[in-house]
PDB file of C-alpha atoms in Angstrom:
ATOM      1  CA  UNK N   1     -29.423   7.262  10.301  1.00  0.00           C
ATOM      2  CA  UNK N   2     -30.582   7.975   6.490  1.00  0.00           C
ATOM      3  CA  UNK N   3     -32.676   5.308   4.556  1.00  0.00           C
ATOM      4  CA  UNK N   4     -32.310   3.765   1.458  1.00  0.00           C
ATOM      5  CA  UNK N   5     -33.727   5.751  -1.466  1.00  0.00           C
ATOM      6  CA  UNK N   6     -36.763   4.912  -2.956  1.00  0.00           C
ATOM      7  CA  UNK N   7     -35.100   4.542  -6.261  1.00  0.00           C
ATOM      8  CA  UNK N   8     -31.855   2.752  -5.161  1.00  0.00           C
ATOM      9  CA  UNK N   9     -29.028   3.277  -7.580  1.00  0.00           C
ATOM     10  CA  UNK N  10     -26.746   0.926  -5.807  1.00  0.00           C
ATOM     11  CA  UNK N  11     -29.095  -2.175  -5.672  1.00  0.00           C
ATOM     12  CA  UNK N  12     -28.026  -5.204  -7.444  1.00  0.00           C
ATOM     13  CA  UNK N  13     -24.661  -6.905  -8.136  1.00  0.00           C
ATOM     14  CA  UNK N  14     -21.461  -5.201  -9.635  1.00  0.00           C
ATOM     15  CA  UNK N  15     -18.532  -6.547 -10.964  1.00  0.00           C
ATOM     16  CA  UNK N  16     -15.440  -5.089 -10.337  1.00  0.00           C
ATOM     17  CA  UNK N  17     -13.308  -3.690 -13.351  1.00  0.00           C
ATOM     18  CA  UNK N  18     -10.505  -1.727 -12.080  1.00  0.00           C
ATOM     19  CA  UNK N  19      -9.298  -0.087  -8.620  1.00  0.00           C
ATOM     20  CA  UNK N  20      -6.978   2.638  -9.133  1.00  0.00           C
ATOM     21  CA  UNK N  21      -4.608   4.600  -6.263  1.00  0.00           C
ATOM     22  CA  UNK N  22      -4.697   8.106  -6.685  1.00  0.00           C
ATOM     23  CA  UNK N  23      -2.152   9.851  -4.462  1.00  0.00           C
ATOM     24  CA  UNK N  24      -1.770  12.648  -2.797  1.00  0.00           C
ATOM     25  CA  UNK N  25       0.908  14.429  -4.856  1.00  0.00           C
ATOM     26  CA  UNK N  26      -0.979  13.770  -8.323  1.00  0.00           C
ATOM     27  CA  UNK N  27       0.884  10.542  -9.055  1.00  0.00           C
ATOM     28  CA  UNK N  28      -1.703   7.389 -10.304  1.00  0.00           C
ATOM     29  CA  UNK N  29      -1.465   3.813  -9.685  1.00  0.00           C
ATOM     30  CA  UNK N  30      -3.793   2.063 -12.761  1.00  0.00           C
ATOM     31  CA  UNK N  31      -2.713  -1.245 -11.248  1.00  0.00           C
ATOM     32  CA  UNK N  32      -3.247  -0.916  -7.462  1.00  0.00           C
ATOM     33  CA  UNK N  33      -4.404  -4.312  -6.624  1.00  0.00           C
ATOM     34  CA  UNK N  34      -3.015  -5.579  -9.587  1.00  0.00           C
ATOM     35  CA  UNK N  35      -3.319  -5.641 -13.332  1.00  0.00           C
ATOM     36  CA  UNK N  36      -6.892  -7.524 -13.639  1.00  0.00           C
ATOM     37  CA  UNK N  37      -8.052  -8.012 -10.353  1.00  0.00           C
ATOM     38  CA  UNK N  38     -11.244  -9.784 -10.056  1.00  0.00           C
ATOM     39  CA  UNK N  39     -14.520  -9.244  -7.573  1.00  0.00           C
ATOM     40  CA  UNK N  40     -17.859  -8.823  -6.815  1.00  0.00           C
ATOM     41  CA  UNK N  41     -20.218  -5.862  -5.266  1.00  0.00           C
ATOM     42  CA  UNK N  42     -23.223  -6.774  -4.337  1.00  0.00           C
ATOM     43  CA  UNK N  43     -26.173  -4.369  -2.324  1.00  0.00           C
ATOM     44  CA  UNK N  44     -29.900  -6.213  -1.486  1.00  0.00           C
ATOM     45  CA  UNK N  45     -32.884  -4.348  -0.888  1.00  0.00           C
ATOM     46  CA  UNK N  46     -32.505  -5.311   2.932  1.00  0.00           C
ATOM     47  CA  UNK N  47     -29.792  -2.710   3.751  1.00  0.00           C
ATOM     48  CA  UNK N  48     -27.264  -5.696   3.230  1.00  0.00           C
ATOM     49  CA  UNK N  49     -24.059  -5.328   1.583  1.00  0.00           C
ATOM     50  CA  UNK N  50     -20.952  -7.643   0.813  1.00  0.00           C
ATOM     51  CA  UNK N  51     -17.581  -6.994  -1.188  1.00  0.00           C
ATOM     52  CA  UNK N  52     -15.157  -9.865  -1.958  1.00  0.00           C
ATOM     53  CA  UNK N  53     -11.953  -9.181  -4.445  1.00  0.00           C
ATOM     54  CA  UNK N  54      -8.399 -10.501  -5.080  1.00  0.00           C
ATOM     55  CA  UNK N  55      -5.919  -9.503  -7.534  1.00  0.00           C
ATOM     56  CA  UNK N  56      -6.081 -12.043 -10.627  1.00  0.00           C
ATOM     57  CA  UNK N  57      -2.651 -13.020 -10.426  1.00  0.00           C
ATOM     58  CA  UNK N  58      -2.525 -14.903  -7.044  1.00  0.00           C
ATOM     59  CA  UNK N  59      -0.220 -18.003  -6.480  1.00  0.00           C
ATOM     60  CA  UNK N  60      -2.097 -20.893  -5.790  1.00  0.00           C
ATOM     61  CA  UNK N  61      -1.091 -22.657  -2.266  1.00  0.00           C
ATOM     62  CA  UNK N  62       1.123 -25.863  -2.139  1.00  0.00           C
ATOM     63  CA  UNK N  63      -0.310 -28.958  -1.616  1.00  0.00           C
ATOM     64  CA  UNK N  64      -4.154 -29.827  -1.601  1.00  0.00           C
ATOM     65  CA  UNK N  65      -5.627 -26.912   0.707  1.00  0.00           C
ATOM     66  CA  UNK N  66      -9.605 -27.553  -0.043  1.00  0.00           C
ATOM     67  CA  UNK N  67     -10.421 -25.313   2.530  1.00  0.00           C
ATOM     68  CA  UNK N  68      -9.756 -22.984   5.505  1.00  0.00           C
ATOM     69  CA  UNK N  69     -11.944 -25.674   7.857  1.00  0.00           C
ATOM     70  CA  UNK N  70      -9.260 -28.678   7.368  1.00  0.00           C
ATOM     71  CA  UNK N  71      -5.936 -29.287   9.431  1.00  0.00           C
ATOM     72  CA  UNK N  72      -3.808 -28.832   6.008  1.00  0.00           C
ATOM     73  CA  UNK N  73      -4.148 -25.397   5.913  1.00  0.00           C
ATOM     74  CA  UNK N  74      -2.121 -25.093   9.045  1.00  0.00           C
ATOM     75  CA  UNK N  75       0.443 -26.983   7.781  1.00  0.00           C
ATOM     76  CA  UNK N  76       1.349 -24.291   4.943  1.00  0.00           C
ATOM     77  CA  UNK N  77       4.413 -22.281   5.317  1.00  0.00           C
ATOM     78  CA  UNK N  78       2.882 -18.690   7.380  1.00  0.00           C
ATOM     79  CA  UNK N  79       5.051 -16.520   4.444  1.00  0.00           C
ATOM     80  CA  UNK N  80       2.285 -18.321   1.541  1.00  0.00           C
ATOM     81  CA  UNK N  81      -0.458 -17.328   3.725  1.00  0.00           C
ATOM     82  CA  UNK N  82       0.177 -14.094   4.484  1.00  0.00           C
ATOM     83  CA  UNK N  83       0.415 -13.274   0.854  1.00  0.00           C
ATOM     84  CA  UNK N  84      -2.669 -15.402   0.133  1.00  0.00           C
ATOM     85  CA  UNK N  85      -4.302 -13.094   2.590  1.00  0.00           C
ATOM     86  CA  UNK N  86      -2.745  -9.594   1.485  1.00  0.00           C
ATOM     87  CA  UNK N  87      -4.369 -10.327  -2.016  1.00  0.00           C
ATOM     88  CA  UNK N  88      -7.564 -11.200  -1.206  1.00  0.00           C
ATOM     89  CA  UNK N  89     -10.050  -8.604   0.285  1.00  0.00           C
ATOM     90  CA  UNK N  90     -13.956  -9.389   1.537  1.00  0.00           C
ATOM     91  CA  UNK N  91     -16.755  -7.992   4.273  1.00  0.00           C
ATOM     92  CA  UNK N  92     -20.274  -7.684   4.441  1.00  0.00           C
ATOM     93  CA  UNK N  93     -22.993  -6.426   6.748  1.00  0.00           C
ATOM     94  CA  UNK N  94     -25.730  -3.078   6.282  1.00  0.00           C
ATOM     95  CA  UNK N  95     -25.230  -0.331   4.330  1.00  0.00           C
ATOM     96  CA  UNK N  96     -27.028   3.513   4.184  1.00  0.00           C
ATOM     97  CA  UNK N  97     -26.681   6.103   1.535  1.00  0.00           C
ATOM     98  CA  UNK N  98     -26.573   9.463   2.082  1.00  0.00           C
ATOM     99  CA  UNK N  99     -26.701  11.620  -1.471  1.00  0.00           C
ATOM    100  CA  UNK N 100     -23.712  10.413  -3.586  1.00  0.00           C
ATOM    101  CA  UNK N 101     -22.127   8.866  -0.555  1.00  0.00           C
ATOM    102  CA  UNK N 102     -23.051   5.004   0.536  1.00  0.00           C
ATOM    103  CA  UNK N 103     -21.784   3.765   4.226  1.00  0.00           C
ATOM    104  CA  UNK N 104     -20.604   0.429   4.649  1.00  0.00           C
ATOM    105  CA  UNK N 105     -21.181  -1.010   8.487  1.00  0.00           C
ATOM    106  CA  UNK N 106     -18.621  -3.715   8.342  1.00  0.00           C
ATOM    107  CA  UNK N 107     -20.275  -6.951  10.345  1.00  0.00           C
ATOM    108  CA  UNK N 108     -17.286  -9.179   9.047  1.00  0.00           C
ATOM    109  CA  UNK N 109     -14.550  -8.988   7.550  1.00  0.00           C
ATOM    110  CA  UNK N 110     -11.134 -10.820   6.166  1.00  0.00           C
ATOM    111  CA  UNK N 111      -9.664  -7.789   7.870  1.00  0.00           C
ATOM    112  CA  UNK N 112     -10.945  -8.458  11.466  1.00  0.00           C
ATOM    113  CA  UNK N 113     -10.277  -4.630  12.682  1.00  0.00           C
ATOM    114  CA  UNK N 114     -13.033  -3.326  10.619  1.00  0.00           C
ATOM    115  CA  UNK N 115     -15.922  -5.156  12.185  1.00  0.00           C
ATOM    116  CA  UNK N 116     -17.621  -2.898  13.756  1.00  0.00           C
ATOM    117  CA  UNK N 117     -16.528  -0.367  11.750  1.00  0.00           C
ATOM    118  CA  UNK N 118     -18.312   2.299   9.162  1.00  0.00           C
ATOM    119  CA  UNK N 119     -16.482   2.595   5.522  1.00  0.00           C
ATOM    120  CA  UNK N 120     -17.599   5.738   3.714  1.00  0.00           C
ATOM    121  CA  UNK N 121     -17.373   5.600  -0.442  1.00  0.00           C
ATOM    122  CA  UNK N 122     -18.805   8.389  -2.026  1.00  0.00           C
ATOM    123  CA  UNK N 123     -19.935   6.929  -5.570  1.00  0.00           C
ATOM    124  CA  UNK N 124     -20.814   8.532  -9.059  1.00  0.00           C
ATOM    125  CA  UNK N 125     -22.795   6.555 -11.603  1.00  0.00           C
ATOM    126  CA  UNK N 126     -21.867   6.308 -15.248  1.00  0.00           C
ATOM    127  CA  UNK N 127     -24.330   4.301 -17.616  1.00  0.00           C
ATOM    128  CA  UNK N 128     -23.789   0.556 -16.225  1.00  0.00           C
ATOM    129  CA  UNK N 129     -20.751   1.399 -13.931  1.00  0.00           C
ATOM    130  CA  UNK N 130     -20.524   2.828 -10.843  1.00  0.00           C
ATOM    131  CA  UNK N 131     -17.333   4.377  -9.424  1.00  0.00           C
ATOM    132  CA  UNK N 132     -16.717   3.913  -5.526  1.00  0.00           C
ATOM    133  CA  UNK N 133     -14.070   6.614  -3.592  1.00  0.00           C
ATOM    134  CA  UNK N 134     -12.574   6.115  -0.351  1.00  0.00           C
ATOM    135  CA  UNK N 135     -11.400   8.954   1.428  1.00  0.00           C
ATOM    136  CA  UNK N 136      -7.504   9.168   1.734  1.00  0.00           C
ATOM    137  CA  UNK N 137      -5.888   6.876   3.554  1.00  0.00           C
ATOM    138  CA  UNK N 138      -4.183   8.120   6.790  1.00  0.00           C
ATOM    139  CA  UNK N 139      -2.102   4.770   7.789  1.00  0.00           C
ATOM    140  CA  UNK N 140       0.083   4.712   4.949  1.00  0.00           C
ATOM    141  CA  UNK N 141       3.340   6.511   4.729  1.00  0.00           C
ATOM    142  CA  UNK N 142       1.854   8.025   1.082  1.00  0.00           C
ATOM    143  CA  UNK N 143      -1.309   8.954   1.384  1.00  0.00           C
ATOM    144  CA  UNK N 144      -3.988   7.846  -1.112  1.00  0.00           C
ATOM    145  CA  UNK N 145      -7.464   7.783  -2.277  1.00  0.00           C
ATOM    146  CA  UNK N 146      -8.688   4.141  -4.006  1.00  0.00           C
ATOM    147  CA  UNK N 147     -11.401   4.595  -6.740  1.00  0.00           C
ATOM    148  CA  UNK N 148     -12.704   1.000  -7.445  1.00  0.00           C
ATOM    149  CA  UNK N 149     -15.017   0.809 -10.528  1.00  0.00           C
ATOM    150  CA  UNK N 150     -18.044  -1.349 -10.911  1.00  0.00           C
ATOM    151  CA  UNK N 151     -19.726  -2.537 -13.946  1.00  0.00           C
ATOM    152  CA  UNK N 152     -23.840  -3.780 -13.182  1.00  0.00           C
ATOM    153  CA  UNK N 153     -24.308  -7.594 -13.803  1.00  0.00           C
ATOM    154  CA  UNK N 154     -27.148  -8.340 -16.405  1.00  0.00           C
ATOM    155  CA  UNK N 155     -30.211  -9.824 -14.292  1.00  0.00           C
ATOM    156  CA  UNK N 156     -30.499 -12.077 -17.402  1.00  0.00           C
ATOM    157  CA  UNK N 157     -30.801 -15.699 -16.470  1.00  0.00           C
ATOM    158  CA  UNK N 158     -28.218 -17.945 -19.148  1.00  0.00           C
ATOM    159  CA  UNK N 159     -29.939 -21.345 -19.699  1.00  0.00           C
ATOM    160  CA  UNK N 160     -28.157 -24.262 -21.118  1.00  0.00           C
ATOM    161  CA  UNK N 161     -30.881 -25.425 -23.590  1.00  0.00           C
TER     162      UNK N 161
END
């Protein structure tokens, strides 16, 4: 299994600025996940990885659902939590890079088929952004590649003084 580079160009956190669908025929989808949507990247120097994004425009749930851990969520109609769950995307676990291409190994996940599972994203670095690729989709009827692109949070520390 490849290392980690000694000059990692992935380490840190990234925050996510667009994800774009690029299909098959030429056609491209600016708004793929929605118009702003909103997330974080973030790879340590322990081989650990995690990913969590939504689109920007999601309808909050009825009610007062605090959390997942509490009885109310149940009580939610299943239609508001399926889409609560189709806009909302997150896994984590190790990661290995390989040239321009960086290997997720999915320990959890929202989605619970990809634990266990490798995601492959070749990536290309631009000043303080980094672009992520996924190879073309094969389960959907219209086949597609998803470029997601990442600009590098400042290590600054903000202090309120």
């Amino acid at each position: 299994m490849p290392s980690l580079p000694e000059n990692n160009p992935l380490l840190g956190t990234w925050k996510l600025i667009s994800i774009t669908a690029i299909f098959s025929d030429g056609k491209v989808n600016k708004e793929a996940f929605g118009e702003n949507p909103i997330g974080y990247i973030t790879y340590t120097h322990e081989s650990k990885m995690m990913v969590i994004f939504s689109r920007s425009d999601r309808t909050l749930l009825p009610g007062n659902a605090p959390s997942p851990l509490t009885d109310f969520i149940h009580s939610i109609p299943v239609e508001e939590r399926a889409i609560a769950f189709t806009t909302f995307n997150a896994y984590a676990g190790s990661y290995t890079i390989d040239g321009n291409t960086v290997t997720h190994h999915v320990e959890i996940a929202s989605i619970p088929n990809r634990v266990g599972k490798s995601l492959t994203r070749t990536f290309s670095l631009n000043n303080n952004q980094v672009t992520l690729k996924t190879p073309q989709s094969k389960s959907d009827k219209h086949p597609k590649i998803f470029e997601l692109v990442w600009e590098k949070v400042s290590n600054s520390i903000k202090s309120d003084r």
